[in-house]
Structure formats: structure tokens, C-alpha cells
mmCIF file of C-alpha atoms in Angstrom:
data_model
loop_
_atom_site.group_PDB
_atom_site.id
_atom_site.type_symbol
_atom_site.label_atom_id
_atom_site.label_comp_id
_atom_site.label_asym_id
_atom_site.label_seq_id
_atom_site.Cartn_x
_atom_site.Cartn_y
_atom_site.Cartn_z
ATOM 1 C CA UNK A 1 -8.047 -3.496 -11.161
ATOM 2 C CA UNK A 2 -7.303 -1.037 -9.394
ATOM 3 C CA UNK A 3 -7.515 1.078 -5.762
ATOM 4 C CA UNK A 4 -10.764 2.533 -6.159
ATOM 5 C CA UNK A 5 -11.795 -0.748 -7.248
ATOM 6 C CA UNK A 6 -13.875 -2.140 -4.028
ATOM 7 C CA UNK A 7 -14.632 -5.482 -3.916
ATOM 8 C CA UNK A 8 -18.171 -6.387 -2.617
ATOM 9 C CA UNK A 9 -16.970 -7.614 0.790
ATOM 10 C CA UNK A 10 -14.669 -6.301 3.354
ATOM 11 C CA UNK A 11 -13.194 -9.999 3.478
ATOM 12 C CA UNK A 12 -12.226 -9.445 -0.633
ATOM 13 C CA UNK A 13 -9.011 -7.787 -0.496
ATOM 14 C CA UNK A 14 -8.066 -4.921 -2.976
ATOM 15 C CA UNK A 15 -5.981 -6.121 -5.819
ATOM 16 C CA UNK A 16 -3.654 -3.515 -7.445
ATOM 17 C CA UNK A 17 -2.799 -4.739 -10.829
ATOM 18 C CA UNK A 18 -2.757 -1.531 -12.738
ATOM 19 C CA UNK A 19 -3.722 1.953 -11.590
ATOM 20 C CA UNK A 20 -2.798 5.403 -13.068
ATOM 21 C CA UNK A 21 -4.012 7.243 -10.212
ATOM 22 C CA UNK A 22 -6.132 10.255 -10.391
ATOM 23 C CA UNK A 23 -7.199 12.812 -7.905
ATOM 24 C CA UNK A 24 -5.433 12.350 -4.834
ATOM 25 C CA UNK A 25 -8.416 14.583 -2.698
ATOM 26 C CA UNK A 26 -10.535 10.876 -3.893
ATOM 27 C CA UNK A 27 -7.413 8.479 -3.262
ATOM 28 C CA UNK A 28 -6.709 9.573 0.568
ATOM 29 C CA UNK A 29 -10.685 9.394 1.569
ATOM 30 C CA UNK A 30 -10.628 6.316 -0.089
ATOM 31 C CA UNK A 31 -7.226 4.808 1.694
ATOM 32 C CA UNK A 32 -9.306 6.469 5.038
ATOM 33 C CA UNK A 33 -12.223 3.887 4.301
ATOM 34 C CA UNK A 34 -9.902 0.637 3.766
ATOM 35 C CA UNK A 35 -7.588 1.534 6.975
ATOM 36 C CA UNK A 36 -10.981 1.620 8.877
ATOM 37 C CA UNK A 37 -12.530 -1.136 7.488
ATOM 38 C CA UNK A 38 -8.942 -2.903 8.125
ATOM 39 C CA UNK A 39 -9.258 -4.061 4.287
ATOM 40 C CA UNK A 40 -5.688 -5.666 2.899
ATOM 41 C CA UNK A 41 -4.510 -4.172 -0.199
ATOM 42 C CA UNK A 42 -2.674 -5.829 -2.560
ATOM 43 C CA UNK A 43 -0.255 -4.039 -4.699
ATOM 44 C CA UNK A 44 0.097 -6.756 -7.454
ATOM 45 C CA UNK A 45 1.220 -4.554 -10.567
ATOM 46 C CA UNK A 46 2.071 -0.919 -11.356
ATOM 47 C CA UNK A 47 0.379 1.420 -8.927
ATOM 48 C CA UNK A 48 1.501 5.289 -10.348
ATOM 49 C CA UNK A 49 0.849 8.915 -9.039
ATOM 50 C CA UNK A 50 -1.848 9.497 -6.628
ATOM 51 C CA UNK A 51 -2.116 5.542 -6.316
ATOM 52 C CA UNK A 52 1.007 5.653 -3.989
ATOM 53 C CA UNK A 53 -1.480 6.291 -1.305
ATOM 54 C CA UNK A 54 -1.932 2.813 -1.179
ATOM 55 C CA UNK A 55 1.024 2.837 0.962
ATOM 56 C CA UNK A 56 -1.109 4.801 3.533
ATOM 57 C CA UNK A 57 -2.988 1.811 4.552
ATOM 58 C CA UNK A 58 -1.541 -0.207 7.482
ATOM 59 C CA UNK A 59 -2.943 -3.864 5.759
ATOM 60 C CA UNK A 60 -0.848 -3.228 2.542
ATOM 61 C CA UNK A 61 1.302 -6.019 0.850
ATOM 62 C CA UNK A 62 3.199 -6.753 -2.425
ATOM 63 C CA UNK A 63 4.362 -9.100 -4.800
ATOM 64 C CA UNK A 64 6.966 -9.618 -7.036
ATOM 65 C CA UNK A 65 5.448 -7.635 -10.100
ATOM 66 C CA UNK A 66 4.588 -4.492 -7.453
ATOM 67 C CA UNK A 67 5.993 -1.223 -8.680
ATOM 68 C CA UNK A 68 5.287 1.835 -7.114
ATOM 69 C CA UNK A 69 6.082 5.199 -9.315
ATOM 70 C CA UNK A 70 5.310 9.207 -7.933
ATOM 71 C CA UNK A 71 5.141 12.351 -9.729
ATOM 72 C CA UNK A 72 4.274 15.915 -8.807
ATOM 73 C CA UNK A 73 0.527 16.350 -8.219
ATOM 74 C CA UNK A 74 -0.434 18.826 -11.317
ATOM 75 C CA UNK A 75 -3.756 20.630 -12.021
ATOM 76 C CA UNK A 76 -5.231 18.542 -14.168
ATOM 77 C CA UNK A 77 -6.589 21.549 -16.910
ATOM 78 C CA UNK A 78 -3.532 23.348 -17.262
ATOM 79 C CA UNK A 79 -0.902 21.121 -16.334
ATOM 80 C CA UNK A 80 0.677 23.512 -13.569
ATOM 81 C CA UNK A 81 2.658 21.620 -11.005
ATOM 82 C CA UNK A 82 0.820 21.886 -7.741
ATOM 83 C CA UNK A 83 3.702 21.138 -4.607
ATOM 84 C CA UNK A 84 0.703 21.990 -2.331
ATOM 85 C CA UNK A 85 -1.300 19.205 -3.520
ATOM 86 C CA UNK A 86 2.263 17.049 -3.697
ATOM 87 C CA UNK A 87 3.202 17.756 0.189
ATOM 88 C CA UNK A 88 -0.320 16.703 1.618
ATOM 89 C CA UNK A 89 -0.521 13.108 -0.668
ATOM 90 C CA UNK A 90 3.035 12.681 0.962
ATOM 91 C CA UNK A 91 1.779 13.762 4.198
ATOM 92 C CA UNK A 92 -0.410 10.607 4.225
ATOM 93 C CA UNK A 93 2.480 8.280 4.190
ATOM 94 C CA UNK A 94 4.261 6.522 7.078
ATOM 95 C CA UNK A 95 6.726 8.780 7.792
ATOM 96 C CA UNK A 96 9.974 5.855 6.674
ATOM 97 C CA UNK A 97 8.085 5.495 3.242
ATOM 98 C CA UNK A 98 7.929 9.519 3.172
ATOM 99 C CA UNK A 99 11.324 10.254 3.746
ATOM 100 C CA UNK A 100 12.074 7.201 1.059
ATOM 101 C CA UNK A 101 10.256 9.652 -1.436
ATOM 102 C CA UNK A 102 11.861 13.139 -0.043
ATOM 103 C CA UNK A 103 12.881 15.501 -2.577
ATOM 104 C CA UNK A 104 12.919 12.861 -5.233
ATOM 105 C CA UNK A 105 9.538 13.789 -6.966
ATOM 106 C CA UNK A 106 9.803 15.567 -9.923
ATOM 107 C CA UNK A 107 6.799 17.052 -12.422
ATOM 108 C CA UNK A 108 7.533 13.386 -14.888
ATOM 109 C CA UNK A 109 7.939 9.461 -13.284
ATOM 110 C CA UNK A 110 11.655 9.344 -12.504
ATOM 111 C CA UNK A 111 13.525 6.363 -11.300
ATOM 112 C CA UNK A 112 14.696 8.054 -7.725
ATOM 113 C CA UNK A 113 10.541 8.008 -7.239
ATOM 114 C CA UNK A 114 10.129 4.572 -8.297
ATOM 115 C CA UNK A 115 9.917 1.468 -6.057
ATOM 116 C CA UNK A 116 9.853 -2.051 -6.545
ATOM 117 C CA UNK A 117 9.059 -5.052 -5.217
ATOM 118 C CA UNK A 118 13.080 -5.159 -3.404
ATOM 119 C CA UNK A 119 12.784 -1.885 -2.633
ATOM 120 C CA UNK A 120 9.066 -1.717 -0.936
ATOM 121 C CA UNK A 121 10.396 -4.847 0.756
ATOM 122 C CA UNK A 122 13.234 -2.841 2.090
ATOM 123 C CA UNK A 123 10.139 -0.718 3.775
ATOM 124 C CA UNK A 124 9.013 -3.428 5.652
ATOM 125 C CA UNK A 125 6.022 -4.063 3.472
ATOM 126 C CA UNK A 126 5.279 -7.751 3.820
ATOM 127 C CA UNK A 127 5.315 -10.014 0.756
ATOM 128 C CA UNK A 128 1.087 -10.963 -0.085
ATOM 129 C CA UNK A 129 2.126 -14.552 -0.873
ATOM 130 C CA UNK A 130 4.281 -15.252 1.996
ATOM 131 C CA UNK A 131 2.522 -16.057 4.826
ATOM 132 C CA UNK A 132 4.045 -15.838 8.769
ATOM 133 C CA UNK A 133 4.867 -19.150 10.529
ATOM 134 C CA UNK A 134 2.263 -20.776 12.655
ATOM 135 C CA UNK A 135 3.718 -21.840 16.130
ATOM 136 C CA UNK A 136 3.432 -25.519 16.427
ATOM 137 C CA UNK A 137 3.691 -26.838 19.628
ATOM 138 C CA UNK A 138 6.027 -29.737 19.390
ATOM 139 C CA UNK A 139 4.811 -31.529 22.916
ATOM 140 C CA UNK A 140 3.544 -34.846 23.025
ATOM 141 C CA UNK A 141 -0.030 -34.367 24.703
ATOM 142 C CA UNK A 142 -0.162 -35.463 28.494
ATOM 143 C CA UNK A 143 -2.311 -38.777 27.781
ATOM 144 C CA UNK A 144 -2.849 -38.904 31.751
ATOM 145 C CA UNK A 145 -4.096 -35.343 32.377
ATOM 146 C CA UNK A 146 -7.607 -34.712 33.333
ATOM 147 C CA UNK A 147 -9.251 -32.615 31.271
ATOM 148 C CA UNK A 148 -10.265 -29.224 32.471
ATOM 149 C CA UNK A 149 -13.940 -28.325 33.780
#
């Protein structure tokens, strides 16, 4: 499973278990769509190169087993680093999980461009499994109050 992976229903979040990336022109349009649609995406497993754009989308979370790995964009025929191509996937990041990346990417995975689960926590990226405390209201209900018309 993987980003491009879209689950029938908007409701069906996107589960990241193992994504090589691919061409990041088809990864941004496609982390446009799930920010609209206000889809959650779950980074579960590796998510590499051009998948990173995951990160883009405001309803992202991760679990223990997330790991998050960049390289320079490259041409995919002949190889040729493309910095261009690089600057504009990083361009779609929040600018904190940007500057986390900044002048860290090399041409080859390297571990300054790899984050995992501690370290995506570190960027405020909330845990999938952990959910936020529901306020209980701890007052005994007023027995004698009329109820409201």
C-alpha cells in the first residue's frame, strides 16, 4: 500500500506501508486531492523519495514502524540529478519539516534525510494510534432543573 493507493471512500484513510515513490509532478497533485478532500494519511511503514510528500497533507499521522527517507529528484532515463525538480517537492512541505530536510539531501538515501517515527514525532506529527482525550464533564447532573424548551 501505498500513497497513490486511494481507497474507495473519502472516510478510508490512506495507509502507507511501503512506497518507493515515483514522479513527484504525480505525488504533489495527488497530496493536492487528499488535503482537499481532508483525507488522513497514514504513514505506517517506509515511505521513500517523492513519497515524502505525504508530509504535505495537513491530516497526516504515524506509527511506530513510520520511516520517512529523501533523495535528490533525478531524471529518471539518464539518471542526472535534477535540484530543480528537488527544490519544488521540498517547496510543498510545511516550512518546520522543510528546514528539517535543508541541505541534507543528497543524489543516494542518507541518514541526515531520514526520519523516523521519534523524529517525525519531534515535527509535531501526531501518533495514528493515539487518540486525543475526550473532555468528560465530571458534574453530577442537576436532577431538579427543568429541561430546556
Amino acid at each position: 500500500m501505498g500513497f497513490l493507493y486511494e481507497p474507495p471512500s473519502i472516510i478510508q484513510p490512506v495507509v502507507i506501508k511501503n512506497d518507493g515513490g515515483g514522479i513527484v509532478d504525480t505525488y504533489i497533485q495527488q497530496a493536492h486531492k487528499y488535503t482537499a478532500q481532508g483525507r488522513r494519511v497514514e504513514i505506517r511503514g517506509s515511505c521513500r523519495s517523492a513519497c515524502i510528500l505525504a508530509l504535505a497533507v495537513p491530516n497526516v499521522c504515524v506509527s511506530p514502524a513510520a520511516q520517512v527517507k529523501a533523495h535528490m529528484a533525478y531524471e529518471e532515463w539518464t539518471g542526472k540529478p535534477r535540484p530543480d525538480v528537488t527544490e519544488k517537492m521540498l517547496r510543498e512541505l510545511p516550512v518546520h519539516i522543510r528546514q528539517r530536510f535543508d541541505g541534507k539531501i543528497r543524489v543516494n538515501y542518507s541518514p541526515e534525510a531520514t526520519l523516523d517515527y521519534e523524529d517525525l514525532r519531534e515535527l509535531n506529527i501526531p501518533d495514528c494510534d493515539k487518540r486525543r482525550p475526550v473532555a468528560i464533564d465530571n458534574k453530577k447532573p442537576n436532577v431538579n432543573k427543568q429541561p430546556e424548551r
